[in-house]
Coordinates of C-alpha atoms and ligand atoms in Angstrom, one line a residue:
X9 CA -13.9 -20.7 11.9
X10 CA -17.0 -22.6 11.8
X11 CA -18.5 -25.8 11.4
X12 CA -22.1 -27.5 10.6
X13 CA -23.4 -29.8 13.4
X14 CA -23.8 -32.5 10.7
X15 CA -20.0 -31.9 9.6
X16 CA -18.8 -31.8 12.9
X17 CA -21.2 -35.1 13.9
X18 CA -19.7 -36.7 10.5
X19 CA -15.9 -36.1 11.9
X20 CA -17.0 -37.8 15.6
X21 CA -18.7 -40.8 13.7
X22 CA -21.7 -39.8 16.3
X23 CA -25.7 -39.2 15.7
X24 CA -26.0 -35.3 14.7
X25 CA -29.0 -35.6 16.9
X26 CA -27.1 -36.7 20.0
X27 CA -24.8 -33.5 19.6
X28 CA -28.0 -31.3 19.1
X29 CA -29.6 -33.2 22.7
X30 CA -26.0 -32.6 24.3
X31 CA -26.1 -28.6 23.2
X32 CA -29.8 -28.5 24.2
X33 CA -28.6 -29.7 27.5
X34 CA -25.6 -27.1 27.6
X35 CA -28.7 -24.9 27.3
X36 CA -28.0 -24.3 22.8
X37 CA -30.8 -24.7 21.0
X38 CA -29.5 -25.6 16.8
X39 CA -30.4 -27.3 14.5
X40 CA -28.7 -29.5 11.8
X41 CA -27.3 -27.3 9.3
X42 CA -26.5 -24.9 11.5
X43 CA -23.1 -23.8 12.0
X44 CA -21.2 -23.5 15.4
X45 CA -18.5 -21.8 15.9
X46 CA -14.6 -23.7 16.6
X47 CA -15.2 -23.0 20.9
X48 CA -18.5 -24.8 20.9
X49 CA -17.5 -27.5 18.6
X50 CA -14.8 -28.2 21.0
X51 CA -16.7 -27.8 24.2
X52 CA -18.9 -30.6 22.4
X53 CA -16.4 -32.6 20.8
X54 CA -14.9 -32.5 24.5
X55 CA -18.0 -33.6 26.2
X56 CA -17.8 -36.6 24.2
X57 CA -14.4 -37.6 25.0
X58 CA -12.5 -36.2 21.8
X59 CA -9.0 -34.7 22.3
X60 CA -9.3 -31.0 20.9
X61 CA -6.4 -29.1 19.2
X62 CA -7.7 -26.1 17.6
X63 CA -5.7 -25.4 14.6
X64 CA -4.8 -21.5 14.7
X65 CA -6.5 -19.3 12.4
X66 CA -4.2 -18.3 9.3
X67 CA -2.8 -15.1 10.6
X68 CA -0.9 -13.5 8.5
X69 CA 0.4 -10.7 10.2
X70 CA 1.9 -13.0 12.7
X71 CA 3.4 -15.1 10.0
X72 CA 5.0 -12.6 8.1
X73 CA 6.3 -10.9 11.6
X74 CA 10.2 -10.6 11.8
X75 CA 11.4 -13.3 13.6
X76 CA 14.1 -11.7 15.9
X77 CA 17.5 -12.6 15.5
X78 CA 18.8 -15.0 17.4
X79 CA 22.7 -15.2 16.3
X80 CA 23.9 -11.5 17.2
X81 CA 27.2 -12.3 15.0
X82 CA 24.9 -12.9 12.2
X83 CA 24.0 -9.0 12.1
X84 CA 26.1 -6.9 9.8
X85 CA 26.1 -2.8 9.8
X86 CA 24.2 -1.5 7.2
X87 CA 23.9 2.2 5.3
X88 CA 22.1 4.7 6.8
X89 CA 19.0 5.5 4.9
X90 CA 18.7 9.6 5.2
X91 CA 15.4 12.0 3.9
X92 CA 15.8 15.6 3.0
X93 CA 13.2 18.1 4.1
X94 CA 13.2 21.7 4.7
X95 CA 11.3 24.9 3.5
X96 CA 10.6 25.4 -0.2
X97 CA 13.1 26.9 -2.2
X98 CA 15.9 26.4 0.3
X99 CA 17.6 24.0 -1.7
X100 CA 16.5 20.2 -1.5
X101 CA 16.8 19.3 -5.2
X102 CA 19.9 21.1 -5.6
X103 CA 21.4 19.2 -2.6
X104 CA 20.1 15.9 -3.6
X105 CA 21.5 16.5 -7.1
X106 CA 24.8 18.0 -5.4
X107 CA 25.4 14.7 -3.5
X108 CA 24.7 12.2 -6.0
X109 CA 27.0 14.2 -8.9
X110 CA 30.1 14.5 -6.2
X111 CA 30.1 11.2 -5.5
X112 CA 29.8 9.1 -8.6
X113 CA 33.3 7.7 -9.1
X114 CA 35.9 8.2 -11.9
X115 CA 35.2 5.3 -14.0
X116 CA 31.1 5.9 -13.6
X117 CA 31.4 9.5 -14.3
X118 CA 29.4 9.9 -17.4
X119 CA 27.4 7.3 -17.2
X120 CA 23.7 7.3 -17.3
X121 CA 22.1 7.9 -13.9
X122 CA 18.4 6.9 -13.4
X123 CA 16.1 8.4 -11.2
X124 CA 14.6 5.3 -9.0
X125 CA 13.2 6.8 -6.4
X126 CA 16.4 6.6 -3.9
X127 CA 20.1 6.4 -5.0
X128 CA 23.7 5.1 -3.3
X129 CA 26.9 7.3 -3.0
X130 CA 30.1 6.3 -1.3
X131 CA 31.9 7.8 1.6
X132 CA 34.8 6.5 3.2
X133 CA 34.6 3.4 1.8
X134 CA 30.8 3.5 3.5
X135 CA 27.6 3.9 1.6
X136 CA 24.9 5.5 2.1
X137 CA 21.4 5.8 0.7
X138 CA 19.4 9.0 -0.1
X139 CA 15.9 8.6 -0.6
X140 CA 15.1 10.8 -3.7
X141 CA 12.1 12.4 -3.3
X142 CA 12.4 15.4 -1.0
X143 CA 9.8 16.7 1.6
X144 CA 8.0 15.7 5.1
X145 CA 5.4 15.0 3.1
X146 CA 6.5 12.0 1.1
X147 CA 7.8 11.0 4.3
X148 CA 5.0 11.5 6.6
X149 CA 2.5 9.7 3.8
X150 CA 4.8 6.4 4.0
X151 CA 4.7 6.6 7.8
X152 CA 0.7 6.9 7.6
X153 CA 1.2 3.5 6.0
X154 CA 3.3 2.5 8.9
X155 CA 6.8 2.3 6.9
X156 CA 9.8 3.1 8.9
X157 CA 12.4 3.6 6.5
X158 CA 14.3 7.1 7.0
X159 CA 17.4 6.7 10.1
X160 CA 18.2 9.9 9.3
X161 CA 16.7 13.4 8.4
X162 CA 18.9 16.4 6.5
X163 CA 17.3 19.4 7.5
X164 CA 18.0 22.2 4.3
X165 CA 17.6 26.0 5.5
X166 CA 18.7 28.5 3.6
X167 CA 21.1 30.7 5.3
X168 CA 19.7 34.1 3.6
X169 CA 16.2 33.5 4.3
X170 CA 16.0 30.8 8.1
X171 CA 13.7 28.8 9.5
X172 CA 10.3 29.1 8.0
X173 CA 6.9 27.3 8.4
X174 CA 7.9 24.4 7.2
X175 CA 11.2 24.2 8.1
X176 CA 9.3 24.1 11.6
X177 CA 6.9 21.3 10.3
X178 CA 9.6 19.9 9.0
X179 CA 11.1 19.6 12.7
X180 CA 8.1 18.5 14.1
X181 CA 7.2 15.6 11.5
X182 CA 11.0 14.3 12.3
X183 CA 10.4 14.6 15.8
X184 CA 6.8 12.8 15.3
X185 CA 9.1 10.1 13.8
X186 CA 12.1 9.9 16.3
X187 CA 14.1 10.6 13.7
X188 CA 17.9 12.5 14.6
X189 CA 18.0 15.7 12.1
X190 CA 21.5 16.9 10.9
X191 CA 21.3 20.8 9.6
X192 CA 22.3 22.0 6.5
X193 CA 23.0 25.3 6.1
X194 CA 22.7 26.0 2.8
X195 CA 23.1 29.1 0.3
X196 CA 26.3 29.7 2.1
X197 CA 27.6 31.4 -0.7
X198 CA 25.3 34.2 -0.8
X199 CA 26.2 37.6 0.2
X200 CA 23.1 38.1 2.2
X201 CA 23.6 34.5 3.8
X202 CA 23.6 35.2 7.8
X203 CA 24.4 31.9 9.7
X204 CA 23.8 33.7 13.0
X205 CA 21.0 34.2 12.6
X206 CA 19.5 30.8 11.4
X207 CA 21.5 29.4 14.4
X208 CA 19.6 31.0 16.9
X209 CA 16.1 30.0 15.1
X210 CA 16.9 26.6 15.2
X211 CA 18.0 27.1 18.8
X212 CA 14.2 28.9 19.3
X213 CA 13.0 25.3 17.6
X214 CA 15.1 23.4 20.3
X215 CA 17.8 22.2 17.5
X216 CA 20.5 24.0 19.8
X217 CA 23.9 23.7 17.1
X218 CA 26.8 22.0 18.8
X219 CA 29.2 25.5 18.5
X220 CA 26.1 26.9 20.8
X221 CA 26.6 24.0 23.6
X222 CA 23.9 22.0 22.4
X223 CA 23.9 18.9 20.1
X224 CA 22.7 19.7 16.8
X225 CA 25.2 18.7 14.1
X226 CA 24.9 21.7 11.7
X227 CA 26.7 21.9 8.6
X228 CA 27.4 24.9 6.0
X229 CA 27.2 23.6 2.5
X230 CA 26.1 25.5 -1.1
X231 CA 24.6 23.0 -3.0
X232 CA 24.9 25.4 -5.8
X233 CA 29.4 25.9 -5.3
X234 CA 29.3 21.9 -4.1
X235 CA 31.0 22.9 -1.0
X236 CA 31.0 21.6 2.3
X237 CA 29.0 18.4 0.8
X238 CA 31.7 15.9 2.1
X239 CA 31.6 17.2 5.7
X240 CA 27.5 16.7 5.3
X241 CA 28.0 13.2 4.5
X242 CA 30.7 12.6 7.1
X243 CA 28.1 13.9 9.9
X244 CA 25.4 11.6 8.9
X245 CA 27.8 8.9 9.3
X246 CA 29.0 10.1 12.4
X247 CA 25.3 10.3 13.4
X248 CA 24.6 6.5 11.4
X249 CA 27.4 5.4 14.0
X250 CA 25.6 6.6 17.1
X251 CA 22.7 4.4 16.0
X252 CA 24.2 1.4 15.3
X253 CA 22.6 0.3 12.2
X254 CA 22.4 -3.1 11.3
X255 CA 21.1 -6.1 9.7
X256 CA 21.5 -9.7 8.0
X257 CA 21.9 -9.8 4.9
X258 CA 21.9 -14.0 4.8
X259 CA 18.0 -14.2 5.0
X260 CA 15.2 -13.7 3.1
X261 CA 14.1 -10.0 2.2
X262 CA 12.1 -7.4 3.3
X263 CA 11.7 -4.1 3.5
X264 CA 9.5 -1.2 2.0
X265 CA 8.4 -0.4 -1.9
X266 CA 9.4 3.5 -2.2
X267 CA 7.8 4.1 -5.3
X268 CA 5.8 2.9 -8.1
X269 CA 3.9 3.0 -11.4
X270 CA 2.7 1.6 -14.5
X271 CA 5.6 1.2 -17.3
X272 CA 4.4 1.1 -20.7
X273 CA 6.6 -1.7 -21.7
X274 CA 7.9 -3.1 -18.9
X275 CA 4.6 -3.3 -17.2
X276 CA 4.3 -2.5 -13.0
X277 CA 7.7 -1.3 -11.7
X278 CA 8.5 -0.8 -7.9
X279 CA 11.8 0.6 -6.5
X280 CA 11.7 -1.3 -3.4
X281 CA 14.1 -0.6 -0.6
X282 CA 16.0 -3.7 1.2
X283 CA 16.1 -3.2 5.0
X284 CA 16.5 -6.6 5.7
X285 CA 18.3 -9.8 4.5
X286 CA 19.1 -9.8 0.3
X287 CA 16.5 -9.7 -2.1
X288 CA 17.4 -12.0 -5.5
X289 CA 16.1 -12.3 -8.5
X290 CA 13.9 -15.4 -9.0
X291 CA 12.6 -14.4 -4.9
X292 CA 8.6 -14.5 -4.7
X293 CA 7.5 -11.6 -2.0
X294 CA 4.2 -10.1 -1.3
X295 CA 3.6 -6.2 -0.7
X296 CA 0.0 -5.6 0.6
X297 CA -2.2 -7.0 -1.9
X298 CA 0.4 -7.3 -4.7
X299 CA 2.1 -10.1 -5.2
X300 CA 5.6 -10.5 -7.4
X301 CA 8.3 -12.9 -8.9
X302 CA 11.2 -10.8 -9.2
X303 CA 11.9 -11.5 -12.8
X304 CA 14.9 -8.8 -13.0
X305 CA 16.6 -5.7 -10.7
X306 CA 17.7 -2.8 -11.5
X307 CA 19.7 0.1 -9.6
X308 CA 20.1 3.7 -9.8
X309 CA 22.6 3.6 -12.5
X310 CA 20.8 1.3 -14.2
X311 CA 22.6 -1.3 -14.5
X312 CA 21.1 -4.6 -13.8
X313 CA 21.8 -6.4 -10.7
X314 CA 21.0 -10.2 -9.3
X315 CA 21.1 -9.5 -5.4
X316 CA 20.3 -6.3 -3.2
X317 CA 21.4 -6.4 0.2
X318 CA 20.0 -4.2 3.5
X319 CA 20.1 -0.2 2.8
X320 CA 20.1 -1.2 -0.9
X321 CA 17.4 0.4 -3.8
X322 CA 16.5 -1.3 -6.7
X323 CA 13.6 -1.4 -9.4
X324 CA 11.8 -4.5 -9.2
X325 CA 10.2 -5.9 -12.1
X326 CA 7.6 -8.8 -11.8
X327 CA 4.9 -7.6 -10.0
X328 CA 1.0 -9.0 -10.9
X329 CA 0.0 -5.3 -10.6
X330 CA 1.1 -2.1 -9.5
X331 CA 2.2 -2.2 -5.3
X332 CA 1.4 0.9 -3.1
X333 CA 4.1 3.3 -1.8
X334 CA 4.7 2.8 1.8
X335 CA 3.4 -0.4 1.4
X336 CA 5.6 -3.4 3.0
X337 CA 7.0 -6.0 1.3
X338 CA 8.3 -9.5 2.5
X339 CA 10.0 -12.2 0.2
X340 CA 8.0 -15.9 1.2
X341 CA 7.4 -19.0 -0.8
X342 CA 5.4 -18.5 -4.1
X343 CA 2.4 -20.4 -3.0
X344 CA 2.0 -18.8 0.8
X345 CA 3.2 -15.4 -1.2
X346 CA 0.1 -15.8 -3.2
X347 CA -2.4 -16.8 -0.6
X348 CA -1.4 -13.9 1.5
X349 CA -2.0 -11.4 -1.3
X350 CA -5.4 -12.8 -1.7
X351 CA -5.8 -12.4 1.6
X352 CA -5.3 -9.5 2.1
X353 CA -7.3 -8.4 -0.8
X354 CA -10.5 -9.7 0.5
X355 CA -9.6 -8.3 4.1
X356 CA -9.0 -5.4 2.9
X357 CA -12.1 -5.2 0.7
X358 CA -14.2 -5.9 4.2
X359 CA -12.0 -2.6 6.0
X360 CA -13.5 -0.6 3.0
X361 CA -16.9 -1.5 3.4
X362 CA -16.2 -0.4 7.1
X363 CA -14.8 3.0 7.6
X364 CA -11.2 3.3 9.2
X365 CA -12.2 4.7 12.3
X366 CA -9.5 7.0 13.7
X367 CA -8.9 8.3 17.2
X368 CA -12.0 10.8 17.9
X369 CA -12.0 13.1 20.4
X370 CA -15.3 11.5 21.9
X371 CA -12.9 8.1 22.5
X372 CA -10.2 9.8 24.5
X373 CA -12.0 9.5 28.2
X374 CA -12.9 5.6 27.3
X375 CA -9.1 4.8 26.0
X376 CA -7.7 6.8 29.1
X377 CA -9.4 4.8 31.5
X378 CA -8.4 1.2 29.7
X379 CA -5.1 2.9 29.8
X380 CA -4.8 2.6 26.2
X381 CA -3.8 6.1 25.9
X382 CA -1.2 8.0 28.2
X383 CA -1.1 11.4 26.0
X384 CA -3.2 13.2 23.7
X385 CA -1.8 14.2 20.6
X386 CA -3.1 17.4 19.6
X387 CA -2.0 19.6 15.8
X388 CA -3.4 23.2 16.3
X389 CA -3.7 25.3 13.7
X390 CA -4.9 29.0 13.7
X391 CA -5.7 31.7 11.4
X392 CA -2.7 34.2 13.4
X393 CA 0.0 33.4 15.7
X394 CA -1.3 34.9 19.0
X395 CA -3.9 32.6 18.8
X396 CA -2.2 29.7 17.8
X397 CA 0.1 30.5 21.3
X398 CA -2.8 31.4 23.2
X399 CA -4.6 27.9 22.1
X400 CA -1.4 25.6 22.8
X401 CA -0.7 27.1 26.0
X402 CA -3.9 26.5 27.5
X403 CA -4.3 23.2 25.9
X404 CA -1.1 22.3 27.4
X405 CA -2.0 23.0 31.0
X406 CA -5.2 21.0 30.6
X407 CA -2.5 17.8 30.7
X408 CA -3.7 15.8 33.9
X409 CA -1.6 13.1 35.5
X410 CA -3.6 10.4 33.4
X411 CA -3.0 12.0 30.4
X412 CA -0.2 14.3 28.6
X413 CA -1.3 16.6 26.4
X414 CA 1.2 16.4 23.4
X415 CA 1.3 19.5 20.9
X416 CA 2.9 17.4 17.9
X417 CA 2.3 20.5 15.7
X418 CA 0.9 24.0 15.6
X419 CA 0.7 26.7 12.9
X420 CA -0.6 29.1 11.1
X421 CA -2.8 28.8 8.0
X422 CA -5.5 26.4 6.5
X423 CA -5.1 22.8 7.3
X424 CA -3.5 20.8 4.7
X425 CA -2.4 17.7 3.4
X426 CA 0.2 17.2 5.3
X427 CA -1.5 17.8 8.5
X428 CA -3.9 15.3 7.8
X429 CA -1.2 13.3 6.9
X430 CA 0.9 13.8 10.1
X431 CA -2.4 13.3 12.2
X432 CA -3.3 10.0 10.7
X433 CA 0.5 8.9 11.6
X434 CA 0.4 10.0 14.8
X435 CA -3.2 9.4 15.9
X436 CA -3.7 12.8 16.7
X437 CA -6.6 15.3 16.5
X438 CA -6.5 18.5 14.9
X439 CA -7.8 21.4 16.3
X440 CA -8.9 24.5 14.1
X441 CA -9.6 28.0 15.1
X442 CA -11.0 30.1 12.5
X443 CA -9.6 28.0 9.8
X444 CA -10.6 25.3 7.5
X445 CA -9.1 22.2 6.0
X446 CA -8.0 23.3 2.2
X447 CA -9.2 20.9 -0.8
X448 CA -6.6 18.5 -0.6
X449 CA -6.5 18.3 3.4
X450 CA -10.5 17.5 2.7
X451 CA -9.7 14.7 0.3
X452 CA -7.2 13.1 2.9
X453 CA -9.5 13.3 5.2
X454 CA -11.9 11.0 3.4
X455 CA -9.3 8.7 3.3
X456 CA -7.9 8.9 6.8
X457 CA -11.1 10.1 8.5
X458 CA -8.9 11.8 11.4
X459 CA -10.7 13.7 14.0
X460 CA -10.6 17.6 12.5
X461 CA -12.7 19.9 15.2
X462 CA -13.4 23.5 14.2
X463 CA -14.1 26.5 16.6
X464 CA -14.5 30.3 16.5
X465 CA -14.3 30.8 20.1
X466 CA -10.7 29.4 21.8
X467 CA -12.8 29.1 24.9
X468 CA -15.2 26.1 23.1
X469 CA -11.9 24.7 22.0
X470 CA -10.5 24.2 25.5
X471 CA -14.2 23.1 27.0
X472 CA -14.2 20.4 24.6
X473 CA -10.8 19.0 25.3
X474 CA -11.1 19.8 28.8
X475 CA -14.2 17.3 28.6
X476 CA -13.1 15.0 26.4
X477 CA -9.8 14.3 29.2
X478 CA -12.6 14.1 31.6
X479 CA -15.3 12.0 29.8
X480 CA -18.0 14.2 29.7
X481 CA -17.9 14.8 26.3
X482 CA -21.2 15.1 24.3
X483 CA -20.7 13.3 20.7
X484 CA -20.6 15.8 17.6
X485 CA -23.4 15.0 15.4
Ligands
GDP2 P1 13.8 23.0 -3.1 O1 12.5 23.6 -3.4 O2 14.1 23.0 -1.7 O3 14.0 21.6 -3.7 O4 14.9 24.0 -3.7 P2 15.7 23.9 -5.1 O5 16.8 22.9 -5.0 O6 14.8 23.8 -6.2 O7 16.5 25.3 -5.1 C1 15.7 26.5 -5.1 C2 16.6 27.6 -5.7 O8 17.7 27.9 -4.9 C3 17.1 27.3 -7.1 O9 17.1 28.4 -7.9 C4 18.6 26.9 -6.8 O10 19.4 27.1 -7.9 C5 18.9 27.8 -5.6 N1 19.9 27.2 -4.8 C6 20.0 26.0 -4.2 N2 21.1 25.8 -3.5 C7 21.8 26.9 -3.6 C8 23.0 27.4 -3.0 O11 23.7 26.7 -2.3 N3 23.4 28.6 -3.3 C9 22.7 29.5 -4.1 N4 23.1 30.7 -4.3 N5 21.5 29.1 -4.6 C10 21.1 27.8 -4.4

């Protein structure tokens, strides 16, 4: 915030040129039209005996922040919200699809289901929500955007073929989230299925299963037969219990939009996903730079509805244009709603012209000693497995006792997509040895600009983290 000397000399009802003699004397040399900024006008406007309140600048993160709550009765449990992930092939879809089809109720059986984006089934008289797009990497892309909507994760591995790469980054990207995984064993049916031995691969991921000692709830289902389905939904309410969802539903919504696009006819459509309050139609809310009157609802049996409480999906329609996945959404008054999204637009506009800048590895000695960092997040990838051991081994032990270093993820291959993705999340740097990001990993990286360092030698690898924990590291040009 600024001001004009003449402005500011207009407000005082004094001479402009006595302010301008009082800054020269404070050692300021301005001149009329020039502007000052809101701590010198009130230094000035002080000097000449002026009370000064200085109005806050419109914030609106702080504005749209939740307010805690302050009635503890007022809090209500609410559904667990659950992702599936697991290895390709192993049976996601057909699980999703397994779920929703045993659970839809007598009189609904029949009826038209609509793919939203997330769906509701019923359990003991308990609901809970699936969100309907299966993968880490949906999941990991909204948590780029910093949504936290997933309680719990269902980790699918088949039980004729086990864990497999990513199954493991699977693992990891639920870990990266502190998110509890529940096991599914799936393909139980098959001949060749050999739960054995997919139990002791998760226990070599550290997912020890609870007939083993540890406390990994895993469950055998086949999607395919429908079996063991209602035991999988009973163990991620046993695990929703341990966490103690909740929320009020008597206060304004918010939560996060899950999906989106352009409707021919019905114009933008989000399905949003209500993780706080109740959302009604005729609400105003904001979501990044998009702003919306919610003209109607729909949910995922398509059938309109005129509230959605906490845990709840439903397709929104009203929105001025078409809202980001992953992108926060908050219901306010129309007018503030509206000034926010403009807002936001023009800061976002500003970030553009500046480059995100990510965590680089040049940045880790500085943040260290401003204690802004207490680990370094490290993904290694490498072109074989010895070497992606050999790497994170001896990138562990160069951990000091200012700073952790944290192996989020390590694998084998090209870098991807997803690694970019998980990096970005995390604020991690990724760390290549012999291998290159793949065409979509390079596009993401654009867009994210995380730290990706290449070597051909492990040793130059290890120097440069080695001096990067110890600030002496030279920057990359
Ligand atoms: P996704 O890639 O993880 O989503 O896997 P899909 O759900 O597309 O399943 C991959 C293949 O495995 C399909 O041919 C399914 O029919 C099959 N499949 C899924 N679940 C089972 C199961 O429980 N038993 C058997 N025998 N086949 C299954």
């Amino acid at each position: 915030e600024t001001i004009t000397i003449k402005d500011l000399a207009e407000k005082m009802h004094v001479k402009a040129a006595d302010l301008i003699k009082r800054l020269m004397m404070l050692g300021m040399l301005v001149t009329i039209n020039q502007e000052i900024d809101a701590e010198t006008a009130a230094i000035l406007a002080q000097e000449f005996g002026y009370e000064v309140e200085v109005k806050p600048e419109f914030d609106i993160e702080s504005l749209l922040a939740e307010e805690p709550e302050t009635d503890p009765a007022a809090l209500k449990p609410r559904p667990p919200i659950v992702t599936v992930m697991g290895h390709v092939d192993h049976g996601k879809t057909s699980l999703l699809d397994a779920i929703r089809k045993t659970n839809v109720t007598a009189t609904e059986a029949g009826g038209i289901t609509q793919h939203i984006g997330a769906y509701q089934v019923e359990k003991n008289n308990r609901k809970i929500t699936f969100i309907d797009t299966p993968g880490h990497e949906a999941f990991t892309a909204m948590r780029a955007r910093g949504a936290k909507v997933t309680d719990v994760a269902v980790l699918v591995v088949a039980a004729d073929d086990g864990v497999m790469p990513q199954t493991v980054e699977a693992i990891n990207h639920a870990r990266a989230a502190n998110v509890p995984i529940v096991v599914a064993l799936n393909k139980i049916d098959k001949p060749n299925a050999n739960p054995d031995r997919v139990k002791k691969e998760l226990a070599d991921q550290g997912l020890v299963p609870e007939d083993w000692g540890g406390d990994t709830i895993v469950v055998p289902v086949s999607a395919l037969k429908k079996q063991g389905i209602e035991d999988l939904l009973e163990m991620i309410l046993l695990v929703a219990d341990i966490l103690e969802l909740k929320a009020n539903p008597d206060r304004p919504a918010r939560g996060t939009i899950i999906e989106s696009r352009l409707d021919k006819g019905r114009g933008p459509v989000a399905t949003v996903l209500v993780q706080n309050g109740t959302l009604n139609v005729g609400d105003t809310l904001v979501a990044g730079q998009q702003f919306a009157r919610v003209r109607a609802m729909i949910d995922d049996r398509g059938r309109r509805v005129s509230e959605a409480g906490p845990s709840t999906p439903v397709e929104v329609l009203g929105f001025s244009e078409v809202p980001e996945a992953g992108e926060a959404f908050v219901v306010v008054e129309e007018r503030l709603a509206r000034q926010i999204a403009q807002k936001r637009l023009a800061k976002k506009r500003e970030e553009e012209a500046r480059a995100r800048a990510k965590i680089a590895l040049e940045d880790v000695y500085r943040r260290i000693q401003e204690g802004q960092i207490k680990e370094l997040p490290l993904i290694v990838k490498a072109d074989v497995q010895g070497s992606v051991e050999a790497l994170s081994k001896a990138l562990e032990r160069l951990g000091t006792d200012e700073v952790r270093v944290n192996l989020i993820h390590t694998g084998v291959g090209a870098i991807t997509e997803t690694d970019i993705m998980l990096a970005s999340a995390s604020g991690a740097i990724i760390i290549g040895f012999n291998v290159r990001p793949d065409v979509n990993a390079r596009k993401a990286q654009e867009r994210e600009k995380v730290d990706i360092r290449l070597y051909q030698v492990i040793y130059d690898a290890i120097n440069d983290v080695k001096a990067a924990l110890s600030g002496l590291l030279e920057p990359e040009y």
